[in-house]
Amino acid sequence: MKKSLHLVILLFCYLVNSSHVGSPGVTYEGMLGNYRVLANINPPDVIPGTATLTIILPESPNQVSIEARPIYWSAGLKGTPKADPMLPVAGEMGRYEGELWFMEPGTSSVQIILEQNGEVFETIIPVMAMPTAQRDMPQELGLILAGLGIFLVILMVTIISSAMSESIREPGESRNKSTVRRNQIGIALGSICMLLILWAGKNWWDAEAETYSRYLFQPISASAQIETNLDGHLLTLSIDPKDLNQGRITRKLSYMVPDHGKLMHMFLIRKGDLDVFAHLHPQRIDTLNYSVSIPDLPAGDYHVFADITRYTGFSETIVADLQIPDQGTFSFASQKEFVLGRDDTFTFSTPVSDPKPLRLDEAIMICGKPGIKTDLPGGYSAIWETETGKFDAGKLYTLDFALFDSDGEPAVLEPYLGMMGHAVVLKHDGSVYIHLHPTGNYSMGSQQMLKERFASGKVGFNNLPSGLSFPDSIDNVIRILNQLSDEERDELLMVDMDHQRLYGEEHEEHSMVSFPYAFPESGKYRVWIQVKINGKIVNGAFDVEVG
């Protein structure tokens, strides 16, 4: 069996290598040498622009230096500038901060380099740096520049008129009608020249602004609809092809690659109350259409978020709306049995319109900290370990959850799609969505593609695989993965993943899952966690208000 597992690994590597809502902040958790590292990268919303980078070493080791640099998929390691040092933050042990310039939009990454006693450790964090905003000039700066512009125009007109009149008047010669006329002609010609220059400059500026606005990143949109047949309800996602041509980004869906063994991760969340949540994995019909069987979910309007990753390492979320009718064959899911795919899941939770305040329970102590408890299906429970229950926007946290069985004993967590847990964060109004893992909110598929790209030494966009054969190759890989048992598949998916977590001795009695995250803005959020216990996927929801 081991031999067949290695054959699948080699098959995937062969296919990848030879067949082949500012952008959201990126959080990362992993190991650099012997040290656990947390990182938060806030890409610029205007390109070119600077990204802010925060790195935390919880163990606060001595005599270490931290550097970072952006690396583009198209340029590779050889086309990357020298790394910039990350500076320690005064009064905060183990915390480093710095800024990095991103000059081009598209698939990029940040390489973090830790050096201690001559040993160097590196990691690659995918970053999708795309222009998402077009800044307006501050009024004060506009007035200053307008004043300077008027002064320069008057000065230039004066120079031209003087050149045509006063400069050619003999010394001691008095001004006459001819001199005055030449002066007037100079003023007229100078004014015309300056008006032409200003007109040409405005046209150039408007053209550049229009080009930039066309390159502003917009998520791929799609339409979702329900079809009913003898096998039940089928959700079909159809992507709008007009969104696939944007700037210089390769958005061809024929170049999609698996992430956690799946071509697409789809989340359905009922709008408004956020009380229905489903995590599904559609199959590819063709490059623009995808379908998946769904349970009899209750009627309503739903958010649809579909996460994908492409060969270039670019990962993004396709957004759509879904309306489930209030009549016909649809019924509340608990009224009849429905068998989901082995990796698909759905759950119901308390509506956010009937909120339960997020309160710390002093009777619940996890590792000396109070916790927030929620009941899960199957008699399980989850406790969110937090000291205060309060969170600030833009600050990097580790969201720690302890899982317990019906007897109050630590639950034994199993891998779910190669991870010890998944989480989804959604702002109540739907404006912020993110899919989290214990390693961060980046795509593992994206990280793998970037590492292989940099190792190959290739540059540019002229060596992409054939868009005709590549989808079939990837479909074959997914077909092989789906034929494996959960244990065999997880062994493959976790080959290059480091799930080590240095919790410390105080955590040994608890079965925990942790997600690094920085809430991007203030507001009310719902957080769903997903873990696997005794072969079953278990979901739970928490609500939190971020200041």
Coordinates of C-alpha atoms in Angstrom, one line a residue:
M1 CA 0.0 0.0 0.0
K2 CA 2.9 2.3 0.8
K3 CA 4.2 1.8 -2.7
S4 CA 0.9 2.9 -4.2
L5 CA 0.7 5.9 -2.0
H6 CA 4.1 7.1 -3.3
L7 CA 3.0 6.4 -6.9
V8 CA 0.1 8.8 -6.4
I9 CA 2.4 11.4 -5.0
L10 CA 4.8 11.1 -7.9
L11 CA 1.8 11.1 -10.3
F12 CA 0.6 14.4 -8.9
C13 CA 4.0 16.0 -8.9
Y14 CA 4.5 14.8 -12.5
L15 CA 1.2 16.3 -13.7
V16 CA 1.8 19.6 -11.9
N17 CA 5.4 19.9 -13.2
S18 CA 5.2 18.6 -16.7
S19 CA 1.5 18.9 -17.8
H20 CA 1.4 21.8 -16.7
V21 CA -13.7 40.6 0.5
G22 CA -6.7 46.0 -0.2
S23 CA -6.4 42.4 -0.8
P24 CA -7.4 40.3 2.2
G25 CA -4.8 40.1 4.9
V26 CA -2.8 36.8 5.1
T27 CA -2.2 35.0 8.3
Y28 CA 0.3 32.2 8.8
E29 CA 1.3 29.9 11.5
G30 CA 4.2 27.4 11.2
M31 CA 7.7 26.4 12.3
L32 CA 11.0 28.1 11.4
G33 CA 13.7 25.9 12.8
N34 CA 12.7 25.1 16.4
Y35 CA 10.5 28.1 16.8
R36 CA 6.8 28.6 16.2
V37 CA 6.1 31.7 14.1
L38 CA 3.0 33.7 13.6
A39 CA 2.8 36.2 10.7
N40 CA 0.2 38.7 9.5
I41 CA 0.6 40.3 6.1
N42 CA -1.6 43.2 5.0
P43 CA -1.1 43.7 1.2
P44 CA -1.5 47.2 -0.2
D45 CA -4.9 48.1 -1.8
V46 CA -3.1 50.1 -4.4
I47 CA -0.3 48.7 -6.6
P48 CA 2.5 49.7 -6.5
G49 CA 2.3 50.1 -2.7
T50 CA 3.7 48.9 0.6
A51 CA 2.5 45.9 2.6
T52 CA 2.8 45.8 6.4
L53 CA 4.2 42.7 7.9
T54 CA 4.0 41.6 11.6
I55 CA 5.9 38.5 12.8
I56 CA 5.6 37.0 16.2
L57 CA 7.9 34.4 17.8
P58 CA 5.9 33.4 20.9
E59 CA 9.0 31.8 22.5
S60 CA 10.9 35.2 22.1
P61 CA 14.3 33.6 21.3
N62 CA 17.5 35.6 21.7
Q63 CA 20.1 36.3 19.0
V64 CA 17.8 35.8 16.1
S65 CA 17.4 38.1 13.0
I66 CA 14.3 38.2 10.8
E67 CA 14.2 39.3 7.2
A68 CA 11.5 39.2 4.6
R69 CA 11.1 39.9 0.9
P70 CA 8.4 39.6 -1.8
I71 CA 8.8 37.0 -4.4
Y72 CA 6.7 37.0 -7.6
W73 CA 5.6 33.8 -9.4
S74 CA 6.6 35.4 -12.7
A75 CA 10.1 36.5 -11.5
G76 CA 11.1 33.7 -9.3
L77 CA 14.0 33.7 -6.8
K78 CA 16.5 35.2 -9.2
G79 CA 14.4 38.2 -10.0
T80 CA 13.8 39.1 -6.4
P81 CA 15.5 42.0 -4.5
K82 CA 17.5 41.6 -1.4
A83 CA 15.5 40.9 1.8
D84 CA 14.6 43.7 4.2
P85 CA 15.2 43.4 7.9
M86 CA 12.2 43.2 10.2
L87 CA 12.6 45.4 13.2
P88 CA 11.8 44.3 16.8
V89 CA 9.0 46.2 18.4
A90 CA 10.0 48.0 21.6
G91 CA 8.4 46.6 24.7
E92 CA 7.0 43.6 22.9
M93 CA 9.3 40.6 23.1
G94 CA 9.3 38.3 20.1
R95 CA 7.4 40.8 17.9
Y96 CA 8.9 42.2 14.7
E97 CA 7.4 44.6 12.1
G98 CA 8.3 46.0 8.7
E99 CA 7.1 47.1 5.3
L100 CA 7.6 45.5 1.9
W101 CA 7.0 47.1 -1.6
F102 CA 4.8 45.3 -4.0
M103 CA 5.4 46.7 -7.5
E104 CA 3.3 44.3 -9.7
P105 CA -0.2 42.8 -9.2
G106 CA -0.7 39.1 -9.3
T107 CA 0.5 35.9 -7.6
S108 CA 3.3 36.7 -5.2
S109 CA 4.6 35.6 -1.9
V110 CA 6.5 36.7 1.1
Q111 CA 9.6 34.8 2.1
I112 CA 10.4 35.0 5.8
I113 CA 14.0 34.2 6.7
L114 CA 15.1 33.5 10.3
E115 CA 18.8 33.3 11.1
Q116 CA 20.3 32.2 14.4
N117 CA 23.9 31.2 15.1
G118 CA 24.7 30.8 11.4
E119 CA 21.7 28.6 10.7
V120 CA 19.1 29.9 8.2
F121 CA 15.5 28.8 8.1
E122 CA 13.0 30.0 5.4
T123 CA 9.3 29.7 4.6
I124 CA 7.1 30.9 1.7
I125 CA 3.7 32.5 2.4
P126 CA 1.4 33.1 -0.6
V127 CA 0.1 36.6 -1.0
M128 CA -2.5 37.7 -3.6
A129 CA -1.5 41.3 -4.0
M130 CA -4.1 43.0 -6.2
P131 CA -5.2 46.6 -6.6
T132 CA -8.6 46.9 -4.9
A133 CA -8.9 50.7 -4.5
Q134 CA -8.4 53.9 -6.5
R135 CA -7.4 56.7 -4.2
D136 CA -8.7 60.3 -4.4
M137 CA -6.2 63.1 -4.0
P138 CA -6.5 64.8 -0.6
Q139 CA -8.2 68.2 -1.0
E140 CA -5.3 70.0 0.7
L141 CA -2.7 68.5 -1.6
G142 CA -4.9 69.2 -4.6
L143 CA -5.1 72.9 -3.8
I144 CA -1.4 73.1 -3.3
L145 CA -0.6 71.4 -6.6
A146 CA -3.3 73.5 -8.4
G147 CA -1.6 76.7 -7.1
L148 CA 1.8 75.4 -8.2
G149 CA 0.4 74.5 -11.6
I150 CA -1.1 78.0 -12.1
F151 CA 2.2 79.6 -11.1
L152 CA 4.2 77.4 -13.5
V153 CA 1.7 78.1 -16.4
I154 CA 2.0 81.9 -15.8
L155 CA 5.8 81.6 -15.5
M156 CA 6.1 79.6 -18.8
V157 CA 3.8 82.1 -20.6
T158 CA 5.9 85.0 -19.3
I159 CA 9.1 83.3 -20.5
I160 CA 7.7 82.7 -24.0
S161 CA 6.3 86.3 -24.3
S162 CA 9.6 87.7 -23.1
A163 CA 11.6 85.6 -25.5
M164 CA 9.6 87.0 -28.3
S165 CA 9.7 90.6 -27.3
E166 CA 12.0 91.9 -24.5
S167 CA 14.8 89.5 -25.2
I168 CA 15.3 90.8 -28.7
R169 CA 15.0 94.5 -27.8
E170 CA 18.4 96.3 -28.0
P171 CA 19.9 97.6 -24.8
G172 CA 18.7 101.1 -24.1
E173 CA 16.0 100.8 -26.8
S174 CA 12.6 102.0 -25.5
R175 CA 9.4 99.9 -25.8
N176 CA 7.5 100.6 -28.9
K177 CA 4.4 99.3 -30.6
S178 CA 6.3 96.5 -32.3
T179 CA 7.6 95.3 -29.0
V180 CA 4.2 95.4 -27.3
R181 CA 2.7 93.6 -30.2
R182 CA 5.3 90.9 -30.1
N183 CA 4.7 90.6 -26.4
Q184 CA 1.0 90.1 -27.0
I185 CA 1.6 87.5 -29.6
G186 CA 4.0 85.7 -27.2
I187 CA 1.4 85.7 -24.5
A188 CA -1.2 84.3 -27.0
L189 CA 1.2 81.6 -28.3
G190 CA 2.4 80.7 -24.8
S191 CA -1.1 80.4 -23.6
I192 CA -2.1 78.2 -26.5
C193 CA 1.0 76.0 -26.0
M194 CA 0.3 75.6 -22.3
L195 CA -3.4 74.8 -22.9
L196 CA -2.4 72.1 -25.4
I197 CA 0.1 70.7 -22.9
L198 CA -2.5 70.7 -20.2
W199 CA -5.1 69.1 -22.5
A200 CA -2.6 66.4 -23.5
G201 CA -1.7 65.8 -19.9
K202 CA -5.3 65.5 -18.8
N203 CA -6.0 63.0 -21.5
W204 CA -2.9 60.9 -20.5
W205 CA -4.0 61.1 -16.9
D206 CA -7.5 60.0 -17.6
A207 CA -6.3 57.2 -19.8
E208 CA -4.0 55.9 -17.1
A209 CA -6.8 56.2 -14.5
E210 CA -9.2 54.3 -16.8
T211 CA -6.6 51.6 -17.4
Y212 CA -6.0 51.3 -13.6
S213 CA -9.7 51.1 -12.9
R214 CA -10.0 48.2 -15.4
Y215 CA -7.3 46.4 -13.5
L216 CA -9.0 46.8 -10.1
F217 CA -9.5 43.4 -8.8
Q218 CA -13.1 42.1 -8.9
P219 CA -14.0 38.6 -7.7
I220 CA -15.3 36.2 -10.3
S221 CA -19.1 36.2 -10.3
A222 CA -21.3 33.3 -11.0
S223 CA -24.9 32.2 -10.9
A224 CA -26.2 29.4 -8.7
Q225 CA -29.4 27.5 -9.2
I226 CA -31.1 24.4 -7.9
E227 CA -32.2 21.5 -10.1
T228 CA -34.3 18.5 -8.9
N229 CA -34.0 15.0 -10.3
L230 CA -34.6 11.4 -9.2
D231 CA -31.3 11.5 -7.2
G232 CA -32.4 14.6 -5.2
H233 CA -31.4 18.2 -5.4
L234 CA -28.4 19.4 -7.4
L235 CA -26.8 22.8 -7.1
T236 CA -25.2 24.1 -10.3
L237 CA -22.6 26.9 -10.3
S238 CA -22.2 28.6 -13.6
I239 CA -19.3 31.1 -13.9
D240 CA -19.6 34.3 -15.9
P241 CA -16.8 34.1 -18.5
K242 CA -16.5 37.9 -18.9
D243 CA -14.9 38.1 -15.5
L244 CA -12.0 35.8 -16.6
N245 CA -10.2 38.6 -18.6
Q246 CA -8.8 41.1 -16.2
G247 CA -5.4 42.8 -16.6
R248 CA -2.5 40.6 -17.0
I249 CA -3.7 37.9 -14.6
T250 CA -4.2 34.3 -15.9
R251 CA -7.7 33.6 -14.7
K252 CA -8.4 30.6 -17.0
L253 CA -10.3 28.1 -15.0
S254 CA -8.7 25.2 -17.0
Y255 CA -5.6 25.8 -14.8
M256 CA -7.3 25.0 -11.5
V257 CA -5.4 22.7 -9.1
P258 CA -6.5 20.9 -6.0
D259 CA -6.4 22.4 -2.6
H260 CA -6.7 19.9 0.3
G261 CA -7.5 17.3 -2.4
K262 CA -10.5 19.2 -3.7
L263 CA -10.9 21.3 -6.9
M264 CA -13.4 23.6 -5.2
H265 CA -14.5 24.3 -1.6
M266 CA -18.0 25.7 -1.6
F267 CA -19.7 27.3 1.4
L268 CA -23.5 28.0 1.6
I269 CA -24.6 30.4 4.4
R270 CA -28.2 31.6 4.7
K271 CA -28.3 35.4 4.6
G272 CA -29.6 37.5 7.5
D273 CA -29.7 35.0 10.4
L274 CA -26.6 33.0 9.3
D275 CA -28.3 30.0 10.9
V276 CA -27.6 27.5 8.0
F277 CA -24.1 26.5 7.1
A278 CA -22.9 24.0 4.5
H279 CA -19.4 23.0 3.3
L280 CA -19.6 21.2 -0.1
H281 CA -17.2 20.1 -2.8
P282 CA -18.6 20.4 -6.4
Q283 CA -17.5 18.3 -9.3
R284 CA -16.4 19.9 -12.6
I285 CA -18.8 19.6 -15.5
D286 CA -16.6 21.8 -17.7
T287 CA -14.4 24.8 -17.0
L288 CA -17.4 27.1 -16.4
N289 CA -19.9 24.8 -14.7
Y290 CA -19.7 22.8 -11.5
S291 CA -22.4 20.8 -9.6
V292 CA -22.9 19.1 -6.3
S293 CA -25.7 17.3 -4.5
I294 CA -27.2 19.2 -1.6
P295 CA -29.5 18.3 1.2
D296 CA -33.0 19.7 1.7
L297 CA -31.9 23.0 3.1
P298 CA -34.6 25.4 4.4
A299 CA -35.9 28.1 2.1
G300 CA -34.2 31.5 1.9
D301 CA -31.5 33.5 0.3
Y302 CA -27.9 32.2 0.6
H303 CA -24.4 33.4 0.2
V304 CA -22.3 31.2 -2.0
F305 CA -18.5 31.3 -1.6
A306 CA -16.4 28.9 -3.8
D307 CA -12.7 28.8 -3.1
I308 CA -10.3 27.8 -6.0
T309 CA -6.6 27.8 -6.7
R310 CA -4.9 28.0 -10.1
Y311 CA -1.6 26.7 -11.5
T312 CA 0.0 30.0 -11.1
G313 CA -0.7 29.8 -7.3
F314 CA -3.4 32.5 -7.5
S315 CA -6.2 31.6 -5.1
E316 CA -9.5 33.5 -4.9
T317 CA -13.2 33.1 -4.0
I318 CA -16.0 33.0 -6.5
V319 CA -19.1 34.6 -5.2
A320 CA -22.8 34.0 -6.1
D321 CA -26.3 34.2 -4.6
L322 CA -28.6 31.3 -4.3
Q323 CA -32.3 31.3 -3.6
I324 CA -33.9 28.1 -2.3
P325 CA -37.7 28.2 -2.8
D326 CA -40.3 27.9 -0.1
Q327 CA -42.3 25.3 -1.9
G328 CA -42.0 22.2 -4.0
T329 CA -39.9 19.3 -2.8
F330 CA -37.8 21.4 -0.4
S331 CA -38.2 20.6 3.3
F332 CA -36.3 21.2 6.5
A333 CA -33.2 18.9 6.4
S334 CA -34.0 17.2 9.7
Q335 CA -37.3 15.8 8.4
K336 CA -35.8 13.2 6.1
E337 CA -32.5 11.4 5.9
F338 CA -29.9 12.6 3.4
V339 CA -26.5 11.1 2.8
L340 CA -23.9 13.7 2.0
G341 CA -20.6 13.1 0.3
R342 CA -18.0 11.8 2.7
D343 CA -16.3 15.2 3.0
D344 CA -19.5 17.4 2.8
T345 CA -21.3 18.7 5.8
F346 CA -24.0 21.1 6.9
T347 CA -25.3 22.3 10.3
F348 CA -27.9 24.6 11.9
S349 CA -27.2 27.1 14.6
T350 CA -28.9 29.9 16.5
P351 CA -30.0 32.8 14.3
V352 CA -27.9 36.0 14.8
S353 CA -31.2 37.9 15.1
D354 CA -31.7 36.1 18.4
P355 CA -28.2 36.5 19.7
K356 CA -26.7 35.0 22.8
P357 CA -24.2 37.4 24.3
L358 CA -20.6 36.2 24.1
R359 CA -19.9 35.9 27.8
L360 CA -16.9 34.4 29.5
D361 CA -17.9 31.6 31.9
E362 CA -15.6 31.7 35.0
A363 CA -16.7 28.1 35.7
I364 CA -15.1 27.0 32.5
M365 CA -11.4 27.2 32.8
I366 CA -9.1 26.0 30.0
C367 CA -5.4 26.2 30.8
G368 CA -6.1 28.8 33.4
K369 CA -8.2 31.0 31.1
P370 CA -12.0 31.4 31.0
G371 CA -13.8 30.0 28.1
I372 CA -16.9 30.4 25.9
K373 CA -18.8 27.2 25.4
T374 CA -21.1 26.0 22.7
D375 CA -22.8 22.7 22.2
L376 CA -22.1 20.7 19.1
P377 CA -24.1 17.9 17.4
G378 CA -23.6 14.4 18.7
G379 CA -23.2 15.5 22.3
Y380 CA -19.9 17.1 21.7
S381 CA -19.0 20.6 22.9
A382 CA -16.4 23.2 22.0
I383 CA -14.9 25.9 24.3
W384 CA -13.3 29.0 22.8
E385 CA -10.3 29.8 25.1
T386 CA -9.9 33.5 25.5
E387 CA -8.8 35.7 28.3
T388 CA -11.2 38.6 27.7
G389 CA -13.6 37.7 25.0
K390 CA -12.7 41.0 23.3
F391 CA -11.0 41.3 20.0
D392 CA -9.5 44.4 18.2
A393 CA -9.6 44.8 14.4
G394 CA -6.2 44.4 12.8
K395 CA -4.6 42.6 15.7
L396 CA -3.2 39.1 15.2
Y397 CA -4.7 36.4 17.4
T398 CA -4.7 32.7 17.7
L399 CA -8.3 31.5 18.0
D400 CA -8.0 28.4 20.3
F401 CA -10.8 25.9 20.6
A402 CA -10.9 22.9 23.0
L403 CA -13.1 20.0 22.0
F404 CA -14.9 17.6 24.4
D405 CA -17.0 14.5 24.2
S406 CA -20.4 14.0 25.8
D407 CA -18.7 12.9 29.1
G408 CA -16.7 16.1 29.3
E409 CA -13.5 14.3 28.3
P410 CA -11.1 15.7 25.7
A411 CA -12.2 14.6 22.2
V412 CA -9.8 12.9 19.9
L413 CA -9.5 14.9 16.7
E414 CA -8.9 13.3 13.4
P415 CA -7.6 14.9 10.2
Y416 CA -10.3 16.5 8.0
L417 CA -9.1 16.9 4.4
G418 CA -5.5 16.9 5.6
M419 CA -6.1 19.5 8.4
M420 CA -6.9 19.1 12.1
G421 CA -9.7 21.6 11.6
H422 CA -11.3 24.2 9.4
A423 CA -13.0 27.5 10.2
V424 CA -15.0 30.1 8.3
V425 CA -15.3 33.7 9.5
L426 CA -18.2 35.8 8.1
K427 CA -19.1 39.3 9.0
H428 CA -22.9 39.5 9.7
D429 CA -23.5 41.7 6.6
G430 CA -21.5 39.3 4.4
S431 CA -18.8 41.9 3.5
V432 CA -15.9 39.9 5.1
Y433 CA -15.5 36.2 4.4
I434 CA -12.5 34.0 5.0
H435 CA -11.7 30.3 5.1
L436 CA -9.2 29.5 7.9
H437 CA -6.9 26.5 8.7
P438 CA -4.6 25.9 11.6
T439 CA -1.7 27.0 9.3
G440 CA -3.5 30.3 8.4
N441 CA -5.9 31.6 5.8
Y442 CA -3.8 31.0 2.7
S443 CA -4.2 28.2 0.2
M444 CA -2.0 25.2 0.8
G445 CA -2.3 24.4 -2.9
S446 CA -1.0 27.9 -3.7
Q447 CA 1.9 27.4 -1.4
Q448 CA 2.8 24.1 -3.1
M449 CA 2.6 25.6 -6.6
L450 CA 4.8 28.5 -5.6
K451 CA 7.5 26.3 -4.0
E452 CA 7.6 24.1 -7.0
R453 CA 7.7 27.1 -9.3
F454 CA 10.6 28.7 -7.5
A455 CA 12.5 25.3 -7.3
S456 CA 12.1 24.9 -11.1
G457 CA 13.9 28.3 -11.8
K458 CA 11.3 29.1 -14.5
V459 CA 10.2 32.8 -15.1
G460 CA 7.6 34.6 -17.1
F461 CA 4.3 33.4 -18.5
N462 CA 5.5 31.6 -21.6
N463 CA 5.8 28.1 -20.0
L464 CA 2.3 27.4 -18.9
P465 CA 1.0 23.9 -19.6
S466 CA -1.6 23.1 -22.2
G467 CA -5.0 24.4 -21.2
L468 CA -6.6 21.5 -23.1
S469 CA -4.9 18.5 -21.4
F470 CA -4.2 20.0 -18.0
P471 CA -7.9 19.8 -16.7
D472 CA -8.1 16.1 -17.5
S473 CA -4.8 15.4 -15.7
I474 CA -6.0 17.2 -12.6
D475 CA -9.4 15.4 -12.8
N476 CA -7.5 12.1 -12.9
V477 CA -5.5 13.0 -9.8
I478 CA -8.7 13.9 -7.9
R479 CA -10.3 10.7 -9.0
I480 CA -7.4 8.7 -7.6
L481 CA -7.6 10.6 -4.3
N482 CA -11.3 10.0 -4.0
Q483 CA -10.7 6.2 -4.4
L484 CA -8.4 6.2 -1.3
S485 CA -9.6 5.7 2.2
D486 CA -9.6 8.7 4.5
E487 CA -6.4 7.6 6.2
E488 CA -4.6 7.0 3.0
R489 CA -5.7 10.3 1.5
D490 CA -4.8 12.3 4.6
E491 CA -1.4 10.7 4.6
L492 CA -0.9 12.1 1.1
L493 CA -2.4 15.5 1.8
M494 CA -0.3 16.0 4.9
V495 CA 3.1 15.0 3.4
D496 CA 4.6 18.5 3.3
M497 CA 2.4 20.0 6.1
D498 CA 3.7 20.7 9.5
H499 CA 0.9 20.5 12.0
Q500 CA 3.2 20.7 15.0
R501 CA 2.0 23.1 17.6
L502 CA 3.9 24.0 20.8
Y503 CA 1.0 24.3 23.2
G504 CA 3.1 23.7 26.3
E505 CA 2.6 21.4 29.2
E506 CA -0.6 23.1 30.4
H507 CA -2.4 22.0 27.2
E508 CA -1.5 18.3 27.2
E509 CA -4.9 17.3 28.7
H510 CA -6.9 19.0 26.0
S511 CA -7.6 18.2 22.4
M512 CA -7.4 21.6 20.7
V513 CA -7.5 23.2 17.3
S514 CA -6.1 26.7 16.7
F515 CA -6.5 29.2 13.9
P516 CA -4.3 32.3 13.5
Y517 CA -6.4 35.3 12.4
A518 CA -6.6 39.1 12.4
F519 CA -10.1 40.5 12.0
P520 CA -9.8 43.1 9.2
E521 CA -12.4 45.5 10.5
S522 CA -14.7 46.2 13.4
G523 CA -18.2 44.7 13.5
K524 CA -20.2 41.6 14.3
Y525 CA -18.9 38.2 13.1
R526 CA -19.9 34.6 13.2
V527 CA -17.2 32.0 13.3
W528 CA -17.9 28.3 12.4
I529 CA -15.4 25.6 13.3
Q530 CA -15.2 22.2 11.7
V531 CA -13.4 19.2 13.2
K532 CA -13.6 15.4 12.7
I533 CA -14.3 13.1 15.7
N534 CA -14.9 9.4 15.4
G535 CA -15.1 9.6 11.7
K536 CA -17.8 12.3 11.7
I537 CA -17.5 16.0 10.7
V538 CA -18.7 18.1 13.6
N539 CA -19.6 21.8 13.2
G540 CA -20.1 24.6 15.7
A541 CA -20.7 28.4 15.6
F542 CA -19.6 31.2 17.8
D543 CA -20.5 34.9 17.6
V544 CA -18.1 37.7 18.4
E545 CA -18.1 41.5 18.2
V546 CA -14.8 43.1 17.1
G547 CA -13.9 46.6 18.2

